JSON list of C-alpha atoms and ligand atoms in Angstrom, two decimals:
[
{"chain": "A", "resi": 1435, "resn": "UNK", "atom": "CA", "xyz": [10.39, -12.69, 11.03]},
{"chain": "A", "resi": 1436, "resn": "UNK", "atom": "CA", "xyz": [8.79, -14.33, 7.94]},
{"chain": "A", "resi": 1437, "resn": "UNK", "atom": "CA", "xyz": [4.82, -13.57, 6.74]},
{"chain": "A", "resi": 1438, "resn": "UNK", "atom": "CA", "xyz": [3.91, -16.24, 4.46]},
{"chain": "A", "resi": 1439, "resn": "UNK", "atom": "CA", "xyz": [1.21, -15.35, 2.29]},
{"chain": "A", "resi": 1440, "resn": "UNK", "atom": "CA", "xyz": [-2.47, -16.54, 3.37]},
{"chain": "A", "resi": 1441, "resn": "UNK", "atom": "CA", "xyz": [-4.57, -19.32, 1.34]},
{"chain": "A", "resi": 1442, "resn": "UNK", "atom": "CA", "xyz": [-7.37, -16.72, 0.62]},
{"chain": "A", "resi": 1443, "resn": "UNK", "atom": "CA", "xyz": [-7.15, -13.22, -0.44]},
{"chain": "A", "resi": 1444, "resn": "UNK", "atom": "CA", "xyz": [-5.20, -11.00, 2.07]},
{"chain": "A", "resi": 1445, "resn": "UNK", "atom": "CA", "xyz": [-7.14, -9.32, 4.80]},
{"chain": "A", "resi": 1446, "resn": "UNK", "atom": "CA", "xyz": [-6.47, -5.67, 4.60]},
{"chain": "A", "resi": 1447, "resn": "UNK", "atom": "CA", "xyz": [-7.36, -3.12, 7.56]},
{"chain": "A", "resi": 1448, "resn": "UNK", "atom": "CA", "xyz": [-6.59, 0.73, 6.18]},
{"chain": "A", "resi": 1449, "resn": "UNK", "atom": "CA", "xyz": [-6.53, 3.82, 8.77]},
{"chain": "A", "resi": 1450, "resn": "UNK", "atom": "CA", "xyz": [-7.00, 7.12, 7.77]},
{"chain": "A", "resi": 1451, "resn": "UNK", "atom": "CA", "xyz": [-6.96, 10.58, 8.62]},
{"chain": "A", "resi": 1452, "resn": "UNK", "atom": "CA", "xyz": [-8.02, 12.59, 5.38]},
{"chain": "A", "resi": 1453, "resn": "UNK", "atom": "CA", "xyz": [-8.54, 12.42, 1.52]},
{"chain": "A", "resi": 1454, "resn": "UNK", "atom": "CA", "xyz": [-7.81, 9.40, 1.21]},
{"chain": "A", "resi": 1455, "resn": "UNK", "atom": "CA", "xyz": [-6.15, 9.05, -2.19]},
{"chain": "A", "resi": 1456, "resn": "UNK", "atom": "CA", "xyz": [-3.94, 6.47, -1.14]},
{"chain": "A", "resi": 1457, "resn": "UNK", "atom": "CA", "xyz": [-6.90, 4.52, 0.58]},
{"chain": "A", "resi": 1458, "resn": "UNK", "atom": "CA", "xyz": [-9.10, 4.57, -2.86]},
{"chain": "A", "resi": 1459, "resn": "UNK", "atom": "CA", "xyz": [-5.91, 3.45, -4.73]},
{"chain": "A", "resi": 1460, "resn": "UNK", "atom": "CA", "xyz": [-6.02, 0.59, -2.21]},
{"chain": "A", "resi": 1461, "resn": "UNK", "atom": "CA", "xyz": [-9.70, -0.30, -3.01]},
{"chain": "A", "resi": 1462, "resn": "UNK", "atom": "CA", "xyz": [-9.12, 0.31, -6.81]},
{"chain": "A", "resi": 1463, "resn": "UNK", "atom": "CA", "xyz": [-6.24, -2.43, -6.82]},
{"chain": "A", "resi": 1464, "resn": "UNK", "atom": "CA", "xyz": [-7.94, -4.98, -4.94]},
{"chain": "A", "resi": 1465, "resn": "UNK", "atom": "CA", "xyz": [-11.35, -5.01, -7.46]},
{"chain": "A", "resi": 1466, "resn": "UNK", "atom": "CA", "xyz": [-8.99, -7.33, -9.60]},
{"chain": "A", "resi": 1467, "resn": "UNK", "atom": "CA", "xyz": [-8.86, -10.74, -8.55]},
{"chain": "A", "resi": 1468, "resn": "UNK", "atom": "CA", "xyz": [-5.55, -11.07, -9.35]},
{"chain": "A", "resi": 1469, "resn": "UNK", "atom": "CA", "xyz": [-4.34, -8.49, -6.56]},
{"chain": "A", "resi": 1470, "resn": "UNK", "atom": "CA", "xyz": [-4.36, -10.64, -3.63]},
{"chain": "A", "resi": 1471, "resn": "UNK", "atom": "CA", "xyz": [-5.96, -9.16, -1.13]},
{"chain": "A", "resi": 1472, "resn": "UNK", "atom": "CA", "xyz": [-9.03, -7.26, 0.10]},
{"chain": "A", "resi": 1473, "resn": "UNK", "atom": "CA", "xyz": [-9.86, -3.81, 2.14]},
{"chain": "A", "resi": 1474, "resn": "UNK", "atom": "CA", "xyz": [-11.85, -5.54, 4.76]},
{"chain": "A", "resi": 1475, "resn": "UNK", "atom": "CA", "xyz": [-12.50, -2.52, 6.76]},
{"chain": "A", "resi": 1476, "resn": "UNK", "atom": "CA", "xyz": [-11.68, 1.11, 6.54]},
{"chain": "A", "resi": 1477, "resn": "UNK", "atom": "CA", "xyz": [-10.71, 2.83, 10.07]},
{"chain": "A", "resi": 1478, "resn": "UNK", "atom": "CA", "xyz": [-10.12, 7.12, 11.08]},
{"chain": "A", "resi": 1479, "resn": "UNK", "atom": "CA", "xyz": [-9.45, 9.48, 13.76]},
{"chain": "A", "resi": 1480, "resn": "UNK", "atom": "CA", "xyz": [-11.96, 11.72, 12.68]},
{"chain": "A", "resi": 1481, "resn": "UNK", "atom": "CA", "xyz": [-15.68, 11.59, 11.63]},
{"chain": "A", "resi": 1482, "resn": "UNK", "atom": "CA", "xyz": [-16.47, 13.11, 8.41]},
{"chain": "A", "resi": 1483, "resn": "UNK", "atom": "CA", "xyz": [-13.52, 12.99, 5.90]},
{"chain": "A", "resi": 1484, "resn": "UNK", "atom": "CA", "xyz": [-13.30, 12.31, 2.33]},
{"chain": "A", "resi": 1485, "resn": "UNK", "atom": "CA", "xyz": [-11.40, 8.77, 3.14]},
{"chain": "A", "resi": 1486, "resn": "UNK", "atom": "CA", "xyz": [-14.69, 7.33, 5.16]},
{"chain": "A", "resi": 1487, "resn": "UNK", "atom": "CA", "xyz": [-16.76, 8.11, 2.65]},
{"chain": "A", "resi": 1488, "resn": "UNK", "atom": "CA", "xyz": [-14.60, 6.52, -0.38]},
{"chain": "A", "resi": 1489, "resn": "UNK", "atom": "CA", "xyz": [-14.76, 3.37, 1.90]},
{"chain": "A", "resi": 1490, "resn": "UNK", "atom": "CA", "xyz": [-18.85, 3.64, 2.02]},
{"chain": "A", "resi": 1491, "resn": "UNK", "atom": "CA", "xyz": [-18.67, 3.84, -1.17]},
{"chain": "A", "resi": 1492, "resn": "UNK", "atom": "CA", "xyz": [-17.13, 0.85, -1.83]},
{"chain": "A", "resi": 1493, "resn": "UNK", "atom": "CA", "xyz": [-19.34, -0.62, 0.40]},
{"chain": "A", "resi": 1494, "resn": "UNK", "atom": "CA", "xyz": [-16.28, -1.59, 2.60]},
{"chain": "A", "resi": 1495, "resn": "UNK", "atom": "CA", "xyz": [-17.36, -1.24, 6.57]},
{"chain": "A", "resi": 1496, "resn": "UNK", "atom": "CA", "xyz": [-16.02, 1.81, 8.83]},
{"chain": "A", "resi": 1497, "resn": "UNK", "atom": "CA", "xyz": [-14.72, 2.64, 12.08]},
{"chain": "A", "resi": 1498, "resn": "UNK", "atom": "CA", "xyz": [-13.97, 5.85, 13.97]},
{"chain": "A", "resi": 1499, "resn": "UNK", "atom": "CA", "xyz": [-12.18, 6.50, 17.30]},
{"chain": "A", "resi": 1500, "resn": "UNK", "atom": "CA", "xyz": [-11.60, 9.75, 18.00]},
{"chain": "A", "resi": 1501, "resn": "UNK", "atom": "CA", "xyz": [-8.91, 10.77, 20.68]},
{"chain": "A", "resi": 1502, "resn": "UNK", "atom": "CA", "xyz": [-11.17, 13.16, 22.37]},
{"chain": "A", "resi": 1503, "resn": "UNK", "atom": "CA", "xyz": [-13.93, 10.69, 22.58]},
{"chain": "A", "resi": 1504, "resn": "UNK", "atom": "CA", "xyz": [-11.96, 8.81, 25.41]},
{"chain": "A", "resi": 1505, "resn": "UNK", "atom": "CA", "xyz": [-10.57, 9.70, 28.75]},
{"chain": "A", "resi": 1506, "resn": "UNK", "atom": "CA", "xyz": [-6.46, 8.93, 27.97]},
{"chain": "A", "resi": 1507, "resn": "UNK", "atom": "CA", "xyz": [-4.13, 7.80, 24.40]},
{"chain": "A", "resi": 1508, "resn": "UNK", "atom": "CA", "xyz": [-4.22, 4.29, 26.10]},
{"chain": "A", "resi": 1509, "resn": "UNK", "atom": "CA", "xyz": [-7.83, 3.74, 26.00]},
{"chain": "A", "resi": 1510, "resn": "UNK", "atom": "CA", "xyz": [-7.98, 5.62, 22.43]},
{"chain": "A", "resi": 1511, "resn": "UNK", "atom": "CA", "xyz": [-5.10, 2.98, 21.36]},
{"chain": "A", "resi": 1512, "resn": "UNK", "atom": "CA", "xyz": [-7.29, -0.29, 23.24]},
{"chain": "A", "resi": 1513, "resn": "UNK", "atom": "CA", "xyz": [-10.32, 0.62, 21.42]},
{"chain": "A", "resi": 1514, "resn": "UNK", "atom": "CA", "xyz": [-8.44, 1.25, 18.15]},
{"chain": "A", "resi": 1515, "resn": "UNK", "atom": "CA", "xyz": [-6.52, -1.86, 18.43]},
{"chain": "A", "resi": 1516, "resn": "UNK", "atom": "CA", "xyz": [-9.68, -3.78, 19.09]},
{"chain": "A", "resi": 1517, "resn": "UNK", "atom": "CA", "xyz": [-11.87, -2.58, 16.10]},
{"chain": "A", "resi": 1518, "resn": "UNK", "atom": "CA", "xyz": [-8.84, -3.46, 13.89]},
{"chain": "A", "resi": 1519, "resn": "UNK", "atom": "CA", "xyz": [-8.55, -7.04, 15.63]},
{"chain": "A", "resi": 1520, "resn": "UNK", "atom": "CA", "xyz": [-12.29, -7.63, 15.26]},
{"chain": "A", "resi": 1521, "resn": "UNK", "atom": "CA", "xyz": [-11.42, -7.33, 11.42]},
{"chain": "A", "resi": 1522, "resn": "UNK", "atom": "CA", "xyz": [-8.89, -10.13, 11.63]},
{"chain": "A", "resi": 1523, "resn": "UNK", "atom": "CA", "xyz": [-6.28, -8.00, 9.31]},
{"chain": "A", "resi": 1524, "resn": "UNK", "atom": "CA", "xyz": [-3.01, -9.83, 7.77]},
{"chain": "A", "resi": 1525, "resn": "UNK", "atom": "CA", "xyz": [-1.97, -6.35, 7.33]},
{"chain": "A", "resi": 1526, "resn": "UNK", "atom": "CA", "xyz": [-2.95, -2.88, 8.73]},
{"chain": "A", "resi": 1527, "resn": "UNK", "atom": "CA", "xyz": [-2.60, 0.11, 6.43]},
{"chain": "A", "resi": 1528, "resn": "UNK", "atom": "CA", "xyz": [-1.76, 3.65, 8.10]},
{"chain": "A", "resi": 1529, "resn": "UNK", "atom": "CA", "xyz": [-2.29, 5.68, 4.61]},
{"chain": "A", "resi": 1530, "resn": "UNK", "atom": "CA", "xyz": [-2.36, 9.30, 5.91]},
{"chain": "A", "resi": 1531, "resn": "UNK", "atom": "CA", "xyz": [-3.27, 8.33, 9.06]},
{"chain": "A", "resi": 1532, "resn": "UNK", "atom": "CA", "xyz": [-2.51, 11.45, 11.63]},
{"chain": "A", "resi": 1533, "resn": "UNK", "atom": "CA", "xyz": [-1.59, 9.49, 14.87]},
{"chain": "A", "resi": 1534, "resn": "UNK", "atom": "CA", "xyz": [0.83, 7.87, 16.56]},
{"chain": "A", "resi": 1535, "resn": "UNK", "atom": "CA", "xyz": [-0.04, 3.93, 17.46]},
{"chain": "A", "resi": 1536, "resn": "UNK", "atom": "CA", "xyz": [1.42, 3.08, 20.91]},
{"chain": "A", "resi": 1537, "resn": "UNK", "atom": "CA", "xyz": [3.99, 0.01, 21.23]},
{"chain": "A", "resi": 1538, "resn": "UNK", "atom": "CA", "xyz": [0.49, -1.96, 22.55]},
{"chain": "A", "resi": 1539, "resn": "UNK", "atom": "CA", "xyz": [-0.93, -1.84, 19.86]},
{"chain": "A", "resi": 1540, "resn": "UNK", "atom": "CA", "xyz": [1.77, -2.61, 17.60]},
{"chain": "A", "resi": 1541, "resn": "UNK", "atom": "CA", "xyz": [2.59, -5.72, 19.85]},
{"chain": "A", "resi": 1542, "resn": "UNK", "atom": "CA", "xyz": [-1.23, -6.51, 18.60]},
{"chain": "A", "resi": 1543, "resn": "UNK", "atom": "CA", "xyz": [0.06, -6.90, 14.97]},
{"chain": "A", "resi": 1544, "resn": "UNK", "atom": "CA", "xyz": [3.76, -8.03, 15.11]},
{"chain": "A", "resi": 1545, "resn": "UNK", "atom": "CA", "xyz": [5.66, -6.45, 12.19]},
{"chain": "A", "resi": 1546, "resn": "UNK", "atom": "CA", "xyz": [1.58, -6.33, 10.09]},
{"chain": "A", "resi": 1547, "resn": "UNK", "atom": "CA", "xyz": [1.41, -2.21, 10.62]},
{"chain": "A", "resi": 1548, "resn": "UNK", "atom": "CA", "xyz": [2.46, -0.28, 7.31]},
{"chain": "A", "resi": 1549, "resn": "UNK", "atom": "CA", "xyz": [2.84, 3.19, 7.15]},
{"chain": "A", "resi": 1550, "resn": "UNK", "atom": "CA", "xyz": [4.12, 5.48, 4.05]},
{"chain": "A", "resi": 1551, "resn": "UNK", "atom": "CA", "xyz": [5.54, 9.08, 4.26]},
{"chain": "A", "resi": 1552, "resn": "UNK", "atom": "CA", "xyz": [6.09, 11.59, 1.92]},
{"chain": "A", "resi": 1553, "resn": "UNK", "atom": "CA", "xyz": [9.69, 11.61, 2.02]},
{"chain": "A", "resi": 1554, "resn": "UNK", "atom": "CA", "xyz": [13.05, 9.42, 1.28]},
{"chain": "A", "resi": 1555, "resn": "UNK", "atom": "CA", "xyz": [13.46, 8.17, 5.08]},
{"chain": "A", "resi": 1556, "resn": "UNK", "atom": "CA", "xyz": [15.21, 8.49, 7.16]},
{"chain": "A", "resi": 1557, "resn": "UNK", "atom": "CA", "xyz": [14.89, 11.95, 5.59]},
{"chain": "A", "resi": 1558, "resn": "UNK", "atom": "CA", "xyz": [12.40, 14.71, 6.96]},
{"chain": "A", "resi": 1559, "resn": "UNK", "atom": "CA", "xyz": [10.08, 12.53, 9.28]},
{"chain": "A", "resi": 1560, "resn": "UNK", "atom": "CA", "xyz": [6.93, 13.92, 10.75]},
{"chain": "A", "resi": 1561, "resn": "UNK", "atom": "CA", "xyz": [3.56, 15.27, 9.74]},
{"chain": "A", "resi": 1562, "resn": "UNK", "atom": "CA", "xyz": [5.06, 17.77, 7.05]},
{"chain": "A", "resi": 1563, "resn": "UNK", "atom": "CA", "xyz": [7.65, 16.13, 5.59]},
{"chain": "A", "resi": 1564, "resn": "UNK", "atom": "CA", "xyz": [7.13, 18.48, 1.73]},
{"chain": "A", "resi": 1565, "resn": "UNK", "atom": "CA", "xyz": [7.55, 21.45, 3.23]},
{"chain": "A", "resi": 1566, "resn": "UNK", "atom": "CA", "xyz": [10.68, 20.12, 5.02]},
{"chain": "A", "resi": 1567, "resn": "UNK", "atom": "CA", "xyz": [11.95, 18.86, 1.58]},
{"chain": "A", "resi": 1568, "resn": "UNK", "atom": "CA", "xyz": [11.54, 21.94, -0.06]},
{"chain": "A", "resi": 1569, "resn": "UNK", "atom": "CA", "xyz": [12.94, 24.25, 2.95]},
{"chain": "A", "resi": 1570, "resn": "UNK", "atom": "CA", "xyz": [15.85, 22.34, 2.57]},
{"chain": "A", "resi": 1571, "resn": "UNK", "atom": "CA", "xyz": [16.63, 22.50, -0.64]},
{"chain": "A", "resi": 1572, "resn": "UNK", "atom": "CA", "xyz": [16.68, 18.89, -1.48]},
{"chain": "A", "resi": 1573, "resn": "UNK", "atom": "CA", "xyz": [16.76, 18.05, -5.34]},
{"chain": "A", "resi": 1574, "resn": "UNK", "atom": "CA", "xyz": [14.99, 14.72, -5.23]},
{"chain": "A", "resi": 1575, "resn": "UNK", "atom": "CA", "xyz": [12.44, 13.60, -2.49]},
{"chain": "A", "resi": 1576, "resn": "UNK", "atom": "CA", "xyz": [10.07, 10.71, -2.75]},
{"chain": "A", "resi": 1577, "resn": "UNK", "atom": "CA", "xyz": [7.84, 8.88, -0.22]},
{"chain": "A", "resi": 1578, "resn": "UNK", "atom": "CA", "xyz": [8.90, 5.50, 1.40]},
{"chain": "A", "resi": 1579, "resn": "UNK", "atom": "CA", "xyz": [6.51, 2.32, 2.71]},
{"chain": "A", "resi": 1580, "resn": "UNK", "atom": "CA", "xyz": [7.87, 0.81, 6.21]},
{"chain": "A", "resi": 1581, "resn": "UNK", "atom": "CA", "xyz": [7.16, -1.20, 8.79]},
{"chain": "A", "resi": 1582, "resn": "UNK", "atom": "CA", "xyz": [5.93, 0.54, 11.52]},
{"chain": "A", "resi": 1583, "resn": "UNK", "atom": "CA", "xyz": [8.09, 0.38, 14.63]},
{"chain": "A", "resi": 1584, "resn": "UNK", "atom": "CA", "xyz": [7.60, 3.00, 18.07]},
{"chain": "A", "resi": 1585, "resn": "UNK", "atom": "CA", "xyz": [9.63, 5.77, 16.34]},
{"chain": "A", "resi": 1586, "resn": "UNK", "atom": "CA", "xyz": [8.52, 8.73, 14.21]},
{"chain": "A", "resi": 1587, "resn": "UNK", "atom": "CA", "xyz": [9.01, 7.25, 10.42]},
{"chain": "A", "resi": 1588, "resn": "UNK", "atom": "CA", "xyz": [11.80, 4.89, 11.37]},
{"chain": "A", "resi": 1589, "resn": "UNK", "atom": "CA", "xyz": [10.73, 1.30, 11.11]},
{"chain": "A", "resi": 1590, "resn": "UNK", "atom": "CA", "xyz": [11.89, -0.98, 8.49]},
{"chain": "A", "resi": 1591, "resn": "UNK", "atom": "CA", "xyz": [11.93, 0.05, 4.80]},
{"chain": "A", "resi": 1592, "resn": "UNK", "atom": "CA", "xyz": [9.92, -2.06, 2.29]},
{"chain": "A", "resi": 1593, "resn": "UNK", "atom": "CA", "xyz": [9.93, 0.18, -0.89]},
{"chain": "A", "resi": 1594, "resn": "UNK", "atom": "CA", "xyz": [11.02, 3.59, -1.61]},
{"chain": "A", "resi": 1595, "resn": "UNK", "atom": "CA", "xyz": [9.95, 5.90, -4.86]},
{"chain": "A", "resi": 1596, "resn": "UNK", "atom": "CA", "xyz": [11.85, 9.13, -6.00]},
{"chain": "A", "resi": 1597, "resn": "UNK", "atom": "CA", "xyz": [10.19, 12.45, -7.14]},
{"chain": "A", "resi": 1598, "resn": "UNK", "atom": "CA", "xyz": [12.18, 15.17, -8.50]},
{"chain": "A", "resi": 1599, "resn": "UNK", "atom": "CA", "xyz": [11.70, 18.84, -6.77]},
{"chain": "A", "resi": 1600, "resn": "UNK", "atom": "CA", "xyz": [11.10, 21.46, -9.36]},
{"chain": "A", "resi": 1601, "resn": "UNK", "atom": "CA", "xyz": [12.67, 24.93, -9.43]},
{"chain": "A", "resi": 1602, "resn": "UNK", "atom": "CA", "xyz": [9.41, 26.45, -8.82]},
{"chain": "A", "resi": 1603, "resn": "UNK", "atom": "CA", "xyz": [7.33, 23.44, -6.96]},
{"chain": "A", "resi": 1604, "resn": "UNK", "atom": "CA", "xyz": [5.38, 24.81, -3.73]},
{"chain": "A", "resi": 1605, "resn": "UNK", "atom": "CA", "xyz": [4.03, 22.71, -1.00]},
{"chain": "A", "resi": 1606, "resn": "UNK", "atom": "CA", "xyz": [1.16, 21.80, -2.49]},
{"chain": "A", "resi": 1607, "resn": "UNK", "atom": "CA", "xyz": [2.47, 20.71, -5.54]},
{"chain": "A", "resi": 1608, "resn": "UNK", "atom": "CA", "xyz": [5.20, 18.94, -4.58]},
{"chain": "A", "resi": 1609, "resn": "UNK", "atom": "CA", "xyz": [2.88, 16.78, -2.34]},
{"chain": "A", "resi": 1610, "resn": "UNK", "atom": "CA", "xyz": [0.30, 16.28, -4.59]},
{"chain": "A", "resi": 1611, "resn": "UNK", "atom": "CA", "xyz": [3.43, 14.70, -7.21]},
{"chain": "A", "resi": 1612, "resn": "UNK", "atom": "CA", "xyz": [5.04, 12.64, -4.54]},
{"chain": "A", "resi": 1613, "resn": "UNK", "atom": "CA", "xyz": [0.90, 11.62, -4.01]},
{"chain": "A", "resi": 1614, "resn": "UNK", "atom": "CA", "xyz": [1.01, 9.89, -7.44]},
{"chain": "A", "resi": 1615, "resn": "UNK", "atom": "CA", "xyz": [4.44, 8.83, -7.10]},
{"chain": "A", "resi": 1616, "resn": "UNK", "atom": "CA", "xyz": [3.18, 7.49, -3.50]},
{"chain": "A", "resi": 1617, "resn": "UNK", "atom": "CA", "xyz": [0.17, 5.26, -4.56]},
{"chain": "A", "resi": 1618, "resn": "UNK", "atom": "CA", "xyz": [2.00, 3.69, -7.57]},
{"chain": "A", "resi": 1619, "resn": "UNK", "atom": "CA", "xyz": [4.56, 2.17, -4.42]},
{"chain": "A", "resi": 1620, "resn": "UNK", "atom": "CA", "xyz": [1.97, 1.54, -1.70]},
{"chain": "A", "resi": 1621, "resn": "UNK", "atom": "CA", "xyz": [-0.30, -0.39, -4.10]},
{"chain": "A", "resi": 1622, "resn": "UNK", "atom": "CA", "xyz": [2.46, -2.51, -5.82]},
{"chain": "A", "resi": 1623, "resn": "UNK", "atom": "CA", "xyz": [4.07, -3.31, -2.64]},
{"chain": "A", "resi": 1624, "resn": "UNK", "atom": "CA", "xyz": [1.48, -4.01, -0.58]},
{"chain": "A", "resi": 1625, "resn": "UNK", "atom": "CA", "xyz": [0.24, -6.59, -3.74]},
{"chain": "A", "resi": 1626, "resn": "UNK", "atom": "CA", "xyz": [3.57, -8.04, -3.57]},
{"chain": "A", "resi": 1627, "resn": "UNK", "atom": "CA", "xyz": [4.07, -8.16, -0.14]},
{"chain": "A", "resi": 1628, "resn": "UNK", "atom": "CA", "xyz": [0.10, -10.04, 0.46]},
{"chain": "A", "resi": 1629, "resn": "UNK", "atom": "CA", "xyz": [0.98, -12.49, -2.30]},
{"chain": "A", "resi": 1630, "resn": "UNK", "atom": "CA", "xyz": [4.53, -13.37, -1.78]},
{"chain": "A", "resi": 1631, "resn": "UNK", "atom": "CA", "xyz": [5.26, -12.97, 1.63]},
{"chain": "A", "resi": 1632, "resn": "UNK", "atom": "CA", "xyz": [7.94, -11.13, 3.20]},
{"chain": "A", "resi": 1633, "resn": "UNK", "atom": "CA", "xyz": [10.79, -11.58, 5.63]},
{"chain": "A", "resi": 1634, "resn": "UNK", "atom": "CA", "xyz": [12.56, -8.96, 8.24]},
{"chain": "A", "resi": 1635, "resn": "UNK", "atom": "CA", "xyz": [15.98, -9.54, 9.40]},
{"chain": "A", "resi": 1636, "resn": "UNK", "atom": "CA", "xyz": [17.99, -6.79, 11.00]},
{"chain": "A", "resi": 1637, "resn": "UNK", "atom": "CA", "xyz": [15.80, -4.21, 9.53]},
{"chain": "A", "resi": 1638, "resn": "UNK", "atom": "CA", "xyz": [16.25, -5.51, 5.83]},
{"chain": "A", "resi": 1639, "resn": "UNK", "atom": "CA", "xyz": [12.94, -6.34, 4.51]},
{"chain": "A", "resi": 1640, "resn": "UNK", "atom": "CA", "xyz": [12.69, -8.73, 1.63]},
{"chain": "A", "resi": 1641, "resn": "UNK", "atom": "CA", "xyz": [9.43, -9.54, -0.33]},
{"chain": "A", "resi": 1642, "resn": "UNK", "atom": "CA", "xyz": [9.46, -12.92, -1.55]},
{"chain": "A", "resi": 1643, "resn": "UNK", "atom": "CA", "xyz": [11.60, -15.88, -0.80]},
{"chain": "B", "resi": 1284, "resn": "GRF", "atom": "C1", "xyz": [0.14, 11.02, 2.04]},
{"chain": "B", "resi": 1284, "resn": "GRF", "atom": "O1", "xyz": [1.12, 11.73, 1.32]},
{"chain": "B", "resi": 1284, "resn": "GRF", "atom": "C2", "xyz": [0.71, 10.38, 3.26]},
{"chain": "B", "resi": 1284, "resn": "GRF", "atom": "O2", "xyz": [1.99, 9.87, 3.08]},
{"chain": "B", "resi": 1284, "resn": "GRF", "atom": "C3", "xyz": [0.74, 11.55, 4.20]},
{"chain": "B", "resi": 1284, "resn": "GRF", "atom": "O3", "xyz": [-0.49, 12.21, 3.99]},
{"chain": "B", "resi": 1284, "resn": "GRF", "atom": "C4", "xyz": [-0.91, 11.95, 2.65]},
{"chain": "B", "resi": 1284, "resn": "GRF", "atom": "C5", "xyz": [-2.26, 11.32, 2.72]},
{"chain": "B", "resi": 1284, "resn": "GRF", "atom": "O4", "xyz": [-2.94, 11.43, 1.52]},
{"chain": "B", "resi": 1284, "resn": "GRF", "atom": "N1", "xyz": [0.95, 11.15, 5.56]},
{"chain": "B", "resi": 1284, "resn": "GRF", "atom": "P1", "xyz": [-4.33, 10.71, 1.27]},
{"chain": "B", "resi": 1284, "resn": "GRF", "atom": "O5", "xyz": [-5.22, 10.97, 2.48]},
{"chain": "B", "resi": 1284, "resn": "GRF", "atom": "O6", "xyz": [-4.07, 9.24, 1.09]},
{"chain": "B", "resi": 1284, "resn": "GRF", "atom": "O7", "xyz": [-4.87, 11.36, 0.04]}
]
């Protein structure tokens, strides 16, 4: 599977559940030139979070579908597949997005959905991956960017960052440090991976030829 990199600045869709720290460090990166590529629309599960309203802010356009706004996951997944399409995205962002995508809408973007996690995968997948870190005792935990595939956290790894676990770190801390650690990866990756195209071959993705 190869993505070569597009003639124009790269089209980027970014979904979001929350704060969106990872979204603004998106929109941050692509005010230089030089970046690559461009959030051309922001989408979320949920009306009224801190992520939609960075995205106003930047004057980038918004979209929400929320699952109990439609009768079954399929039709939530149709509709959220077609307000992405309608933005023509090279790549799709999930950064702290709360939801599962189905297969369908994956088939929509071959290989173009991103996700990142707050943890080393295949290492403590799901929705609270610090706690899981620290619970276990782990000494080093990070957060990892991969392709998204129909599994929890399992697709394809494009970049991975390590973050030390303190003695005396608690959830929130430890998050908020992986966070930084987090936003540093997404945003260089997703930079490299816009400008110099990638390739997947039995799960080994390579940026650049
Ligand atoms: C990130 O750590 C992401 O990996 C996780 O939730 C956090 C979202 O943070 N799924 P933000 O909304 O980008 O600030």
């Amino acid at each position: 599977m190869n993505f070569s990199p597009p003639p124009r600045p790269g089209r980027l869709v970014v979904l979001v559940s929350g704060s969106g720290t990872n979204l603004q460090a998106l929109l941050d990166a692509c005010e230089d030139p030089n970046y690559g590529a461009t959030v051309v629309a922001v989408g979320a599960d949920r009306p009224n979070i801190a992520g939609l309203q960075r995205a106003e802010g930047a004057g980038v356009a918004t979209f929400v579908h929320s699952l109990d706004s439609y009768p079954h996951r399929a039709a939530w997944n149709d509709a959220l597949a077609a307000s992405c399409a309608s933005f023509k995205p090279d790549l799709i962002v999930l950064a702290g997005f709360m939801k599962l995508v189905s297969a369908e809408f994956l088939a929509q973007f071959p290989q173009r959905v991103l996700n990142t996690h707050p943890a080393l995968c295949p290492a403590f997948p799901g929705t609270t991956a610090p706690a899981d870190a620290l619970a276990y005792g782990v000494k080093v935990t990070g957060a990892t960017l991969f392709i998204v595939d129909e599994g929890v956290d399992t697709g394809p790894i494009v970049a991975q960052t390590p973050v030390t676990v303190d003695d005396d770190d608690d959830v929130a801390e430890l998050h908020e440090r992986i966070k930084v650690a987090e936003r540093r990866m997404l945003t260089t990756a997703v930079g490299r991976m816009i400008r110099e195209g990638f390739t997947i071959d039995h799960r080994k993705v390579q940026i650049g030829s």
